[in-house]
Amino acid sequence: MTSAFHFRRMITMAYTYEYFQKSADFLRSKVDFTPEIGIVLGSCLGPFAQKIENPVVVDYKDIPNFLISTVASHAGKLIFGTVAGKKVVCMSGRFHSYEGYDFEQLVIPVRVMKLLGIQKLILTNAAGAVNTDYRPGDVMLVSDHIKLTGHSPLRGPNLEEFGPRFFDVSRLYTPELRKIALECAEGTGLRVHEGVYMFFTGPQFETPAEIRAARMLGADAVGMSTVTEALTAAHCGLPTLAVSVMTNMAAGVLDQPLTNEEVDETARTIEHRFSQYMTKIVDAL
């Protein structure tokens, strides 16, 4: 017990500004431009990475002080390149607390992208639809979130170089970026909503009772990611757009069990349209 406590404390205390700078310096040595937009691709949404022109690909495992993705549907690569004329850095695969990472560790990717120079952040995820007006294949622009886990990625010593100890999150999901994304939805063939995302830690899917509670609290969709990245982005002043793909109806909405295969299948059916939509958004930002 004691050794585990000291190990966790050492991890927290090790996160100095220089810790993140080491990752950023390594990555700067691989590319000759400053990315404008950071993109995080969620479960089964990796095909968008194929749209990146003149890609420079770096495996997560080769980046100093970075994390390693353990989810099979996440490629685990950082990709630099161009989309719609914009310089981007794209995470093909993200990190989750259910993989065994502490919440404090989940600040790493966004802080590194901030140091690389990004001005805006786009987060994507696969989510379960709680709102019964939604259906699999729909897209939801996150307008707000609910997180009742009690954990925060900003726990521990604050790094003033990134942001203040206490910070406002009333505009966490930047309204101006959502407006642009809604306009870009025209002609994509996708049904696009705005709604509230509720964070669950996973890796198990939510229970029917939890989904009923989420609906009563005002959630439109549920998932196991995105919120930690959005909070980290808010702390360091990055305008953020979060885009959820409804890959299934949440537990108890339909009289059938949830499976990862259903998530994969839905993602495959819309991956082409979703990639086109993401390209339009990047072009418009």
XYZ file of N, CA and C in Angstrom:
855
model
N 0.838 -1.200 0.000
C 0.000 0.000 0.000
C 0.875 1.254 0.000
N 1.882 1.272 0.907
C 2.739 2.441 1.021
C 3.531 2.682 -0.252
N 4.103 1.614 -0.836
C 4.909 1.772 -2.044
C 4.057 2.250 -3.208
N 2.823 1.763 -3.300
C 1.931 2.199 -4.377
C 1.622 3.684 -4.236
N 1.390 4.128 -2.982
C 1.097 5.541 -2.748
C 2.275 6.406 -3.181
N 3.485 6.007 -2.796
C 4.674 6.794 -3.146
C 4.896 6.803 -4.654
N 4.599 5.679 -5.324
C 4.761 5.620 -6.775
C 3.831 6.628 -7.455
N 2.557 6.663 -6.998
C 1.601 7.603 -7.583
C 2.014 9.044 -7.297
N 2.500 9.289 -6.099
C 2.930 10.647 -5.754
C 4.113 11.063 -6.616
N 5.039 10.144 -6.877
C 6.184 10.454 -7.726
C 5.741 10.793 -9.135
N 4.726 10.054 -9.645
C 4.217 10.340 -10.979
C 3.674 11.762 -11.035
N 2.853 12.131 -10.049
C 2.256 13.462 -10.033
C 3.327 14.539 -9.961
N 4.292 14.364 -9.066
C 5.316 15.381 -8.867
C 6.246 15.492 -10.068
N 6.340 14.447 -10.895
C 7.251 14.458 -12.045
C 6.729 15.317 -13.185
N 5.447 15.704 -13.133
C 4.867 16.435 -14.252
C 5.185 17.924 -14.178
N 6.424 18.244 -14.470
C 6.871 19.630 -14.556
C 6.683 20.119 -15.989
N 6.828 21.417 -16.180
C 6.748 21.991 -17.533
C 7.788 21.334 -18.439
N 8.974 21.078 -17.889
C 10.053 20.466 -18.670
C 9.707 19.048 -19.104
N 8.894 18.364 -18.302
C 8.462 17.005 -18.639
C 7.728 17.003 -19.971
N 6.799 17.927 -20.148
C 6.027 18.010 -21.390
C 6.882 18.591 -22.520
N 7.758 19.510 -22.164
C 8.617 20.140 -23.164
C 9.529 19.114 -23.837
N 9.934 18.091 -23.096
C 10.799 17.062 -23.666
C 10.095 16.330 -24.808
N 8.819 16.018 -24.633
C 8.041 15.378 -25.701
C 7.934 16.306 -26.899
N 7.607 17.590 -26.639
C 7.420 18.556 -27.720
C 8.716 18.788 -28.491
N 9.824 18.872 -27.796
C 11.118 19.082 -28.469
C 11.438 17.920 -29.397
N 11.180 16.701 -28.927
C 11.419 15.526 -29.765
C 10.580 15.590 -31.039
N 9.316 15.943 -30.898
C 8.417 15.970 -32.049
C 8.758 17.107 -33.006
N 9.209 18.241 -32.488
C 9.627 19.344 -33.361
C 10.791 18.942 -34.252
N 11.595 18.021 -33.766
C 12.745 17.572 -34.565
C 12.314 16.703 -35.745
N 11.043 16.272 -35.747
C 10.543 15.389 -36.796
C 9.822 16.140 -37.916
N 9.408 17.380 -37.660
C 8.644 18.142 -38.655
C 9.214 19.553 -38.781
N 8.929 20.181 -39.930
C 9.463 21.527 -40.181
C 8.364 22.571 -40.228
N 7.230 22.311 -39.535
C 6.149 23.292 -39.499
C 5.475 23.256 -38.135
N 4.690 24.314 -37.874
C 3.915 24.397 -36.642
C 2.463 24.049 -36.946
N 1.914 23.011 -36.331
C 0.513 22.650 -36.601
C -0.449 23.698 -36.060
N -1.519 23.971 -36.846
C -2.541 24.926 -36.430
C -3.634 24.260 -35.596
N -3.955 23.014 -35.954
C -5.094 22.328 -35.359
C -4.648 20.965 -34.832
N -5.051 20.649 -33.617
C -4.846 19.314 -33.071
C -6.134 18.520 -33.197
N -6.007 17.244 -33.547
C -7.172 16.375 -33.730
C -6.935 15.085 -32.960
N -7.943 14.643 -32.216
C -7.876 13.361 -31.526
C -8.963 12.462 -32.097
N -8.561 11.321 -32.646
C -9.504 10.385 -33.251
C -9.853 9.284 -32.261
N -11.152 9.069 -32.058
C -11.619 8.078 -31.112
C -11.787 6.705 -31.706
N -12.448 5.833 -30.960
C -12.622 4.437 -31.356
C -13.238 4.322 -32.741
N -12.576 3.565 -33.610
C -13.076 3.215 -34.942
C -13.157 4.410 -35.886
N -12.593 5.554 -35.509
C -12.657 6.737 -36.368
C -11.308 7.029 -37.016
N -10.403 6.069 -36.925
C -9.063 6.226 -37.464
C -8.968 6.462 -38.958
N -9.936 5.969 -39.794
C -9.812 6.165 -41.245
C -9.644 7.615 -41.689
N -10.082 8.582 -40.870
C -9.870 9.986 -41.232
C -8.384 10.277 -41.414
N -7.537 9.567 -40.677
C -6.094 9.802 -40.770
C -5.573 9.605 -42.184
N -6.267 8.789 -42.978
C -5.848 8.568 -44.364
C -6.032 9.805 -45.228
N -6.791 10.789 -44.746
C -7.005 12.039 -45.476
C -5.845 13.017 -45.299
N -4.950 12.723 -44.376
C -3.851 13.643 -44.092
C -2.794 13.550 -45.193
N -2.513 14.675 -45.822
C -1.553 14.720 -46.927
C -0.133 14.915 -46.401
N 0.819 14.332 -47.129
C 2.239 14.422 -46.771
C 2.476 14.082 -45.298
N 1.993 12.917 -44.876
C 2.047 12.592 -43.449
C 3.456 12.294 -42.940
N 3.693 12.756 -41.726
C 4.880 12.349 -40.964
C 4.334 11.604 -39.751
N 4.654 10.314 -39.650
C 4.041 9.454 -38.641
C 5.053 9.101 -37.560
N 4.651 9.297 -36.312
C 5.511 8.972 -35.167
C 4.739 8.037 -34.241
N 5.311 6.877 -33.930
C 4.667 5.955 -32.995
C 4.712 6.539 -31.584
N 3.619 6.363 -30.856
C 3.575 6.864 -29.483
C 4.742 6.324 -28.657
N 5.071 5.064 -28.886
C 6.098 4.423 -28.058
C 7.469 5.056 -28.239
N 7.653 5.812 -29.323
C 8.946 6.439 -29.585
C 9.054 7.851 -29.014
N 7.944 8.388 -28.490
C 7.931 9.769 -27.995
C 8.295 9.786 -26.513
N 9.319 10.518 -26.130
C 9.690 10.577 -24.706
C 8.538 11.102 -23.852
N 8.340 10.488 -22.708
C 7.347 10.918 -21.715
C 5.909 10.860 -22.223
N 5.644 10.144 -23.296
C 4.285 10.019 -23.817
C 3.665 8.750 -23.255
N 2.426 8.480 -23.631
C 1.737 7.267 -23.206
C 1.599 6.313 -24.389
N 1.157 5.090 -24.114
C 0.993 4.072 -25.160
C -0.454 3.610 -25.162
N -1.085 3.636 -26.331
C -2.474 3.195 -26.444
C -2.534 1.670 -26.424
N -3.472 1.125 -25.637
C -3.589 -0.327 -25.525
C -4.886 -0.859 -26.131
N -5.715 0.028 -26.708
C -6.998 -0.382 -27.288
C -6.788 -0.809 -28.732
N -7.316 -1.987 -29.093
C -7.043 -2.576 -30.405
C -7.454 -1.673 -31.565
N -8.556 -0.915 -31.424
C -9.037 -0.078 -32.522
C -8.330 1.273 -32.602
N -7.315 1.490 -31.749
C -6.558 2.737 -31.760
C -5.153 2.457 -32.291
N -4.768 3.166 -33.348
C -3.501 2.868 -34.032
C -2.282 3.174 -33.176
N -2.371 4.181 -32.307
C -1.233 4.523 -31.469
C -0.153 5.277 -32.207
N -0.577 6.228 -33.073
C 0.376 6.998 -33.874
C -0.001 8.472 -33.875
N 1.013 9.316 -33.846
C 0.836 10.752 -33.988
C 1.193 11.099 -35.426
N 0.262 11.772 -36.114
C 0.440 12.034 -37.542
C 0.432 13.539 -37.791
N 1.510 14.043 -38.377
C 1.610 15.444 -38.788
C 1.371 15.518 -40.296
N 0.709 16.580 -40.739
C 0.496 16.726 -42.172
C -0.476 17.852 -42.469
N -1.129 17.746 -43.632
C -2.019 18.800 -44.105
C -3.400 18.232 -44.402
N -4.427 18.939 -43.949
C -5.824 18.613 -44.267
C -6.496 19.904 -44.716
N -7.053 19.884 -45.922
C -7.752 21.069 -46.466
C -6.888 22.323 -46.378
N -5.608 22.161 -46.623
C -4.693 23.290 -46.609
C -4.220 23.727 -45.245
N -4.702 23.071 -44.184
C -4.310 23.431 -42.822
C -3.286 22.427 -42.286
N -2.305 22.947 -41.579
C -1.321 22.081 -40.933
C -1.921 21.506 -39.650
N -1.869 20.186 -39.517
C -2.504 19.530 -38.375
C -1.542 18.552 -37.713
N -1.850 18.243 -36.462
C -1.243 17.099 -35.781
C -2.403 16.263 -35.275
N -2.399 14.986 -35.620
C -3.552 14.121 -35.369
C -3.140 12.917 -34.540
N -3.859 12.692 -33.446
C -3.671 11.489 -32.656
C -4.592 10.402 -33.194
N -4.025 9.388 -33.794
C -4.814 8.240 -34.233
C -4.812 7.228 -33.097
N -5.768 7.414 -32.196
C -5.814 6.638 -30.961
C -5.553 7.529 -29.768
N -6.320 7.325 -28.706
C -6.191 8.146 -27.498
C -5.978 7.240 -26.286
N -5.978 7.866 -25.105
C -5.734 7.157 -23.855
C -6.932 7.321 -22.923
N -7.196 6.286 -22.116
C -8.350 6.266 -21.233
C -7.916 5.851 -19.828
N -8.701 6.260 -18.855
C -8.383 5.844 -17.484
C -8.550 4.345 -17.316
N -9.465 3.710 -18.083
C -9.683 2.264 -17.915
C -8.496 1.426 -18.380
N -7.563 2.060 -19.113
C -6.358 1.339 -19.512
C -5.366 1.227 -18.350
N -5.669 1.901 -17.243
C -4.791 1.866 -16.079
C -4.067 3.165 -15.828
N -4.301 4.172 -16.673
C -3.649 5.459 -16.481
C -4.356 6.268 -15.394
N -3.569 6.959 -14.583
C -4.132 7.908 -13.639
C -4.707 9.098 -14.409
N -5.700 9.743 -13.842
C -6.286 10.910 -14.504
C -5.228 11.983 -14.759
N -4.272 12.137 -13.824
C -3.236 13.153 -13.998
C -2.377 12.886 -15.236
N -2.231 11.624 -15.620
C -1.437 11.295 -16.804
C -2.145 11.678 -18.099
N -3.457 11.790 -18.056
C -4.226 12.018 -19.277
C -4.129 13.446 -19.792
N -3.409 14.322 -19.072
C -3.164 15.677 -19.586
C -2.081 15.685 -20.655
N -1.275 14.640 -20.729
C -0.059 14.670 -21.532
C -0.298 15.034 -22.995
N -1.185 14.350 -23.740
C -1.304 14.636 -25.178
C -1.698 16.071 -25.485
N -2.695 16.616 -24.785
C -3.160 17.971 -25.078
C -2.092 18.997 -24.731
N -1.421 18.799 -23.617
C -0.357 19.746 -23.246
C 0.796 19.716 -24.246
N 1.121 18.549 -24.733
C 2.195 18.455 -25.736
C 1.769 19.142 -27.030
N 0.516 18.933 -27.454
C 0.046 19.605 -28.672
C 0.003 21.120 -28.498
N -0.364 21.571 -27.296
C -0.328 23.003 -26.997
C 1.088 23.548 -27.165
N 2.072 22.841 -26.641
C 3.462 23.282 -26.765
C 3.938 23.239 -28.213
N 3.357 22.354 -29.019
C 3.719 22.297 -30.441
C 3.159 23.484 -31.221
N 2.192 24.202 -30.614
C 1.710 25.429 -31.235
C 0.294 25.426 -31.751
N -0.491 24.355 -31.477
C -1.852 24.334 -32.009
C -2.675 25.490 -31.440
N -3.629 25.978 -32.254
C -4.500 27.081 -31.856
C -5.918 26.616 -31.556
N -6.283 25.428 -32.067
C -7.618 24.869 -31.849
C -7.485 23.352 -31.698
N -8.478 22.746 -31.018
C -8.464 21.308 -30.778
C -9.799 20.703 -31.184
N -9.741 19.602 -31.937
C -10.941 18.846 -32.291
C -10.838 17.466 -31.651
N -11.830 17.113 -30.836
C -11.882 15.807 -30.195
C -13.010 14.999 -30.825
N -12.788 13.732 -31.105
C -13.851 12.869 -31.618
C -13.962 11.632 -30.738
N -15.140 11.030 -30.733
C -15.320 9.803 -29.962
C -16.487 8.998 -30.508
N -16.518 7.738 -30.149
C -17.677 6.879 -30.373
C -18.472 6.868 -29.078
N -19.797 7.048 -29.180
C -20.612 7.181 -27.984
C -21.895 6.370 -28.100
N -22.508 6.120 -26.954
C -23.799 5.457 -26.903
C -24.901 6.496 -26.791
N -25.944 6.374 -27.601
C -27.032 7.345 -27.609
C -27.993 7.096 -26.442
N -28.188 8.107 -25.625
C -29.145 8.083 -24.522
C -30.461 8.721 -24.972
N -30.349 9.785 -25.735
C -31.521 10.485 -26.273
C -32.223 9.558 -27.270
N -33.476 9.259 -27.030
C -34.188 8.299 -27.878
C -34.574 8.879 -29.240
N -34.342 10.187 -29.444
C -34.530 10.775 -30.775
C -33.312 10.542 -31.659
N -32.199 10.117 -31.045
C -30.992 9.813 -31.812
C -31.073 8.382 -32.330
N -30.231 8.078 -33.300
C -30.117 6.705 -33.779
C -28.664 6.439 -34.185
N -28.255 5.158 -34.215
C -26.868 4.852 -34.599
C -26.522 5.463 -35.948
N -25.328 6.057 -36.011
C -24.889 6.745 -37.212
C -25.048 8.250 -37.131
N -25.831 8.738 -36.151
C -25.963 10.178 -35.950
C -24.669 10.744 -35.368
N -24.519 12.048 -35.504
C -23.363 12.761 -34.952
C -23.877 13.798 -33.957
N -23.185 13.921 -32.831
C -23.543 14.921 -31.829
C -22.362 15.832 -31.552
N -22.576 17.135 -31.690
C -21.588 18.124 -31.279
C -21.792 18.361 -29.785
N -20.765 18.122 -29.005
C -20.898 18.216 -27.547
C -21.026 19.684 -27.139
N -22.142 20.006 -26.483
C -22.361 21.366 -26.005
C -21.989 21.517 -24.532
N -21.957 20.393 -23.811
C -21.622 20.403 -22.387
C -21.399 18.955 -21.958
N -20.895 18.766 -20.759
C -20.728 17.389 -20.282
C -21.111 17.262 -18.813
N -21.312 16.022 -18.412
C -21.555 15.665 -17.016
C -20.471 14.673 -16.610
N -19.764 14.977 -15.529
C -18.721 14.088 -15.023
C -18.885 14.004 -13.516
N -19.325 12.866 -13.023
C -19.581 12.716 -11.590
C -18.612 11.729 -10.938
N -17.490 11.472 -11.580
C -16.547 10.479 -11.067
C -15.731 10.991 -9.895
N -15.622 12.312 -9.748
C -14.816 12.868 -8.668
C -13.359 13.035 -9.011
N -12.927 12.555 -10.178
C -11.533 12.680 -10.589
C -11.372 13.848 -11.558
N -10.196 14.463 -11.560
C -9.891 15.514 -12.522
C -8.466 15.329 -13.028
N -8.230 15.553 -14.334
C -6.858 15.475 -14.842
C -5.987 16.610 -14.304
N -6.609 17.654 -13.763
C -5.844 18.800 -13.252
C -5.541 18.692 -11.768
N -5.789 17.523 -11.199
C -5.459 17.292 -9.792
C -3.940 17.350 -9.617
N -3.505 17.837 -8.474
C -2.073 17.899 -8.201
C -1.536 19.301 -8.373
N -0.216 19.450 -8.284
C 0.383 20.784 -8.402
C -0.007 21.437 -9.729
N -0.389 22.717 -9.677
C -0.762 23.431 -10.896
C 0.475 23.979 -11.590
N 0.493 23.888 -12.926
C 1.571 24.471 -13.720
C 1.056 25.768 -14.324
N 1.492 26.889 -13.758
C 1.023 28.196 -14.203
C 1.385 28.469 -15.662
N 2.412 27.784 -16.175
C 2.787 27.985 -17.585
C 1.657 27.578 -18.527
N 0.797 26.647 -18.068
C -0.330 26.217 -18.895
C -1.611 26.970 -18.566
N -1.870 27.247 -17.296
C -3.101 27.921 -16.941
C -3.238 28.091 -15.445
N -4.291 28.779 -15.007
C -4.474 29.075 -13.583
C -4.963 27.871 -12.783
N -4.811 27.941 -11.491
C -5.268 26.863 -10.606
C -6.775 26.627 -10.758
N -7.549 27.699 -10.750
C -9.000 27.609 -10.907
C -9.382 28.286 -12.214
N -10.211 27.629 -13.007
C -10.520 28.177 -14.326
C -11.967 27.894 -14.701
N -12.511 28.768 -15.521
C -13.910 28.686 -15.929
C -14.099 27.636 -17.020
N -15.213 26.881 -16.939
C -15.514 25.886 -17.973
C -16.926 26.078 -18.541
N -17.482 27.300 -18.385
C -18.829 27.534 -18.906
C -18.856 27.564 -20.432
N -17.701 27.802 -21.069
C -17.586 27.755 -22.532
C -16.579 26.666 -22.934
N -16.603 25.585 -22.178
C -15.651 24.496 -22.389
C -15.652 24.005 -23.840
N -16.839 23.794 -24.393
C -16.989 23.364 -25.789
C -17.390 24.603 -26.598
N -16.418 25.197 -27.240
C -16.505 26.541 -27.794
C -17.716 26.736 -28.713
N -18.666 27.609 -28.337
C -19.879 27.802 -29.141
C -19.601 28.199 -30.586
N -18.585 29.050 -30.802
C -18.284 29.497 -32.166
C -17.844 28.339 -33.053
N -17.118 27.392 -32.487
C -16.689 26.227 -33.277
C -17.861 25.302 -33.546
N -18.774 25.170 -32.589
C -19.975 24.353 -32.814
C -20.823 24.948 -33.935
N -20.929 26.267 -33.981
C -21.700 26.932 -35.030
C -21.112 26.610 -36.400
N -19.797 26.667 -36.508
C -19.131 26.325 -37.767
C -19.408 24.872 -38.140
N -19.303 23.981 -37.156
C -19.513 22.552 -37.409
C -20.947 22.263 -37.845
N -21.916 22.969 -37.273
C -23.311 22.795 -37.690
C -23.504 23.224 -39.137
N -22.886 24.327 -39.514
C -22.985 24.807 -40.893
C -22.337 23.827 -41.859
N -21.257 23.191 -41.425
C -20.541 22.237 -42.281
C -21.326 20.942 -42.484
N -22.315 20.698 -41.645
C -23.088 19.451 -41.735
C -23.950 19.393 -42.992
N -24.270 20.560 -43.554
C -25.112 20.583 -44.750
C -24.454 19.830 -45.898
N -25.219 18.941 -46.505
C -24.730 18.208 -47.667
C -23.907 16.980 -47.356
N -23.713 16.668 -46.051
C -22.896 15.503 -45.694
C -23.714 14.213 -45.652
N -25.041 14.337 -45.567
C -25.881 13.151 -45.404
C -25.913 12.635 -43.984
N -25.318 13.378 -43.058
C -25.303 12.982 -41.652
C -26.372 13.751 -40.876
N -26.975 13.095 -39.895
C -27.864 13.784 -38.955
C -26.992 14.296 -37.811
N -26.932 15.615 -37.658
C -26.042 16.227 -36.673
C -26.865 16.978 -35.630
N -26.593 16.679 -34.364
C -27.287 17.291 -33.226
C -26.272 18.038 -32.367
N -26.769 18.816 -31.419
C -25.971 19.325 -30.316
C -26.517 18.704 -29.035
N -25.641 18.308 -28.131
C -26.137 17.668 -26.928
C -25.097 17.523 -25.839
N -25.526 16.914 -24.743
C -24.700 16.755 -23.540
C -24.129 15.339 -23.488
N -22.832 15.266 -23.234
C -22.094 14.003 -23.155
C -21.833 13.685 -21.684
N -22.149 12.473 -21.266
C -21.870 12.078 -19.886
C -20.720 11.081 -19.857
N -19.762 11.369 -18.995
C -18.545 10.570 -18.901
C -18.697 9.438 -17.899
N -18.383 8.221 -18.331
C -18.272 7.051 -17.460
C -16.869 6.482 -17.640
N -16.337 5.883 -16.584
C -14.942 5.447 -16.642
C -14.733 4.170 -17.439
N -15.771 3.276 -17.536
C -15.579 2.022 -18.257
C -14.602 1.099 -17.535
N -14.095 0.046 -18.227
C -14.341 -0.289 -19.633
C -15.673 -0.985 -19.889
N -16.373 -1.411 -18.849
C -17.683 -2.035 -19.068
C -18.653 -0.980 -19.590
N -19.586 -1.421 -20.451
C -20.647 -0.516 -20.861
C -21.520 -0.190 -19.648
N -22.266 0.884 -19.748
C -23.106 1.332 -18.645
C -24.289 0.371 -18.449
N -24.822 0.347 -17.243
C -25.998 -0.486 -16.970
C -27.258 0.255 -17.427
N -28.352 -0.470 -17.660
C -29.613 0.202 -17.995
C -30.029 1.228 -16.943
N -29.800 0.927 -15.655
C -30.157 1.873 -14.599
C -29.305 3.143 -14.685
N -28.025 2.981 -14.991
C -27.155 4.149 -15.147
C -27.605 5.008 -16.326
N -28.052 4.363 -17.388
C -28.523 5.121 -18.551
C -29.818 5.865 -18.222
N -30.703 5.243 -17.476
C -31.921 5.947 -17.061
C -31.567 7.167 -16.213
N -30.591 7.000 -15.321
C -30.145 8.118 -14.485
C -29.517 9.216 -15.343
N -28.699 8.805 -16.326
C -28.057 9.779 -17.219
C -29.102 10.600 -17.967
N -30.161 9.927 -18.431
C -31.222 10.629 -19.159
C -31.928 11.622 -18.236
N -32.178 11.219 -17.006
C -32.832 12.114 -16.049
C -31.957 13.334 -15.740
N -30.645 13.159 -15.767
C -29.716 14.250 -15.492
C -29.531 15.179 -16.681
N -30.031 14.766 -17.837
C -29.943 15.629 -19.014
C -28.919 15.208 -20.051
N -28.370 13.999 -19.936
C -27.390 13.528 -20.915
C -28.080 13.048 -22.191
N -27.441 13.315 -23.317
C -27.915 12.827 -24.611
C -27.080 11.647 -25.112
N -25.862 11.517 -24.604
C -24.970 10.438 -25.021
C -24.004 10.129 -23.891
N -23.447 8.923 -23.917
C -22.476 8.516 -22.895
C -21.226 7.960 -23.561
N -20.106 8.092 -22.849
C -18.863 7.549 -23.371
C -17.781 7.533 -22.311
N -16.595 7.059 -22.704
C -15.506 6.801 -21.753
C -14.265 7.652 -22.032
N -14.425 8.753 -22.760
C -13.248 9.550 -23.134
C -13.605 11.022 -23.213
N -12.761 11.792 -23.873
C -13.001 13.171 -24.320
C -13.006 14.208 -23.201
N -13.672 13.932 -22.086
C -13.831 14.923 -21.029
C -12.487 15.323 -20.419
N -11.611 14.367 -20.202
C -10.306 14.706 -19.613
C -9.500 15.598 -20.557
N -9.592 15.327 -21.854
C -8.871 16.140 -22.845
C -9.475 17.534 -22.930
N -10.819 17.611 -22.905
C -11.482 18.910 -22.980
C -11.140 19.779 -21.768
N -11.092 19.182 -20.584
C -10.737 19.934 -19.382
C -9.289 20.432 -19.454
N -8.401 19.590 -19.947
C -7.001 19.997 -20.102
C -6.883 21.147 -21.092
N -7.652 21.070 -22.191
C -7.648 22.135 -23.197
C -8.164 23.445 -22.610
N -9.242 23.361 -21.811
C -9.800 24.570 -21.193
C -8.788 25.213 -20.258
N -8.055 24.392 -19.535
C -7.059 24.903 -18.591
C -5.986 25.710 -19.308
N -5.610 25.272 -20.520
C -4.550 25.989 -21.234
C -5.093 26.895 -22.343
N -6.391 27.196 -22.294
C -6.963 28.211 -23.169
C -7.149 27.829 -24.618
N -7.313 26.542 -24.906
C -7.490 26.097 -26.285
C -8.977 26.023 -26.650
N -9.445 26.741 -27.676
C -10.810 26.546 -28.174
C -10.986 25.094 -28.612
N -12.109 24.481 -28.233
C -12.277 23.043 -28.431
C -13.629 22.707 -29.044
N -13.588 21.802 -30.020
C -14.789 21.221 -30.617
C -14.753 19.728 -30.338
N -15.848 19.179 -29.804
C -15.932 17.739 -29.541
C -17.077 17.158 -30.361
N -16.777 16.079 -31.086
C -17.723 15.473 -32.014
C -17.903 14.003 -31.655
N -19.137 13.614 -31.329
C -19.439 12.233 -30.951
C -20.199 11.538 -32.079
N -19.788 10.329 -32.395
C -20.526 9.495 -33.338
C -21.335 8.478 -32.539
N -22.645 8.471 -32.754
C -23.507 7.514 -32.052
C -23.347 6.135 -32.713
N -22.565 5.283 -32.094
C -22.316 3.969 -32.682
C -23.302 2.910 -32.197
N -24.108 3.254 -31.191
C -25.102 2.304 -30.669
C -26.081 3.061 -29.790
N -27.232 2.464 -29.559
C -28.141 2.990 -28.541
C -27.637 2.466 -27.195
N -27.676 3.303 -26.188
C -27.128 2.933 -24.881
C -27.940 1.818 -24.232
N -27.368 1.230 -23.196
C -27.953 0.056 -22.536
C -29.389 0.317 -22.089
N -30.264 -0.642 -22.403
C -31.644 -0.559 -21.969
C -32.564 0.180 -22.922
N -32.000 0.943 -23.877
C -32.847 1.639 -24.843
C -33.508 0.622 -25.773
N -32.712 -0.357 -26.213
C -33.225 -1.460 -27.011
C -33.124 -2.744 -26.199
N -33.951 -3.700 -26.498
C -33.951 -4.964 -25.759
C -32.927 -5.913 -26.361
N -31.649 -5.537 -26.220
C -30.563 -6.367 -26.735
C -29.269 -5.977 -26.029
N -28.327 -6.908 -25.922
C -27.054 -6.586 -25.257
C -26.191 -5.694 -26.133
N -25.275 -4.949 -25.492
C -24.324 -4.122 -26.232
C -23.079 -4.942 -26.546
N -22.546 -4.745 -27.744
C -21.320 -5.443 -28.137
C -20.365 -4.470 -28.812
N -19.081 -4.733 -28.682
C -18.078 -3.909 -29.350
C -18.178 -4.059 -30.864
N -18.650 -5.234 -31.315
C -18.811 -5.465 -32.753
C -19.841 -4.503 -33.349
N -20.899 -4.210 -32.589
C -21.904 -3.248 -33.052
C -21.287 -1.866 -33.220
N -20.448 -1.473 -32.270
C -19.758 -0.188 -32.344
C -18.901 -0.129 -33.605
N -18.114 -1.193 -33.845
C -17.237 -1.240 -35.009
C -18.031 -1.168 -36.302
N -19.126 -1.903 -36.380
C -19.913 -1.970 -37.608
C -20.526 -0.615 -37.942
N -21.098 0.056 -36.950
C -21.689 1.373 -37.196
C -20.632 2.365 -37.648
N -19.477 2.338 -36.998
C -18.395 3.245 -37.385
C -17.983 3.007 -38.831
N -17.932 1.762 -39.246
C -17.549 1.460 -40.634
C -18.564 1.996 -41.637
N -19.857 1.959 -41.278
C -20.884 2.384 -42.229
C -20.846 3.886 -42.493
N -20.318 4.670 -41.547
C -20.311 6.121 -41.767
C -18.907 6.702 -41.886
N -17.885 5.862 -41.889
C -16.521 6.394 -41.831
C -16.208 7.320 -43.009
N -16.736 7.004 -44.204
C -16.450 7.850 -45.368
C -17.115 9.218 -45.212
N -18.404 9.223 -44.856
C -19.115 10.490 -44.683
C -18.539 11.291 -43.520
N -18.162 10.581 -42.453
C -17.594 11.270 -41.301
C -16.255 11.920 -41.659
N -15.437 11.222 -42.422
C -14.146 11.779 -42.837
C -14.344 13.023 -43.698
N -15.340 12.978 -44.591
C -15.643 14.156 -45.402
C -16.104 15.320 -44.528
N -16.927 14.999 -43.533
C -17.427 16.031 -42.618
C -16.277 16.662 -41.841
N -15.389 15.839 -41.329
C -14.241 16.360 -40.578
C -13.363 17.246 -41.461
N -13.184 16.858 -42.713
C -12.384 17.652 -43.638
C -13.024 19.018 -43.868
N -14.360 19.050 -44.010
C -15.069 20.318 -44.170
C -14.889 21.207 -42.948
N -14.944 20.609 -41.762
C -14.778 21.385 -40.532
C -13.384 21.984 -40.469
N -12.355 21.174 -40.732
C -10.986 21.672 -40.697
C -10.811 22.812 -41.701
N -11.382 22.649 -42.880
C -11.295 23.684 -43.917
C -11.925 24.987 -43.456
N -13.033 24.873 -42.690
C -13.780 26.071 -42.279
C -13.218 26.770 -41.049
N -12.371 26.097 -40.302
C -11.843 26.696 -39.065
C -10.806 27.781 -39.384
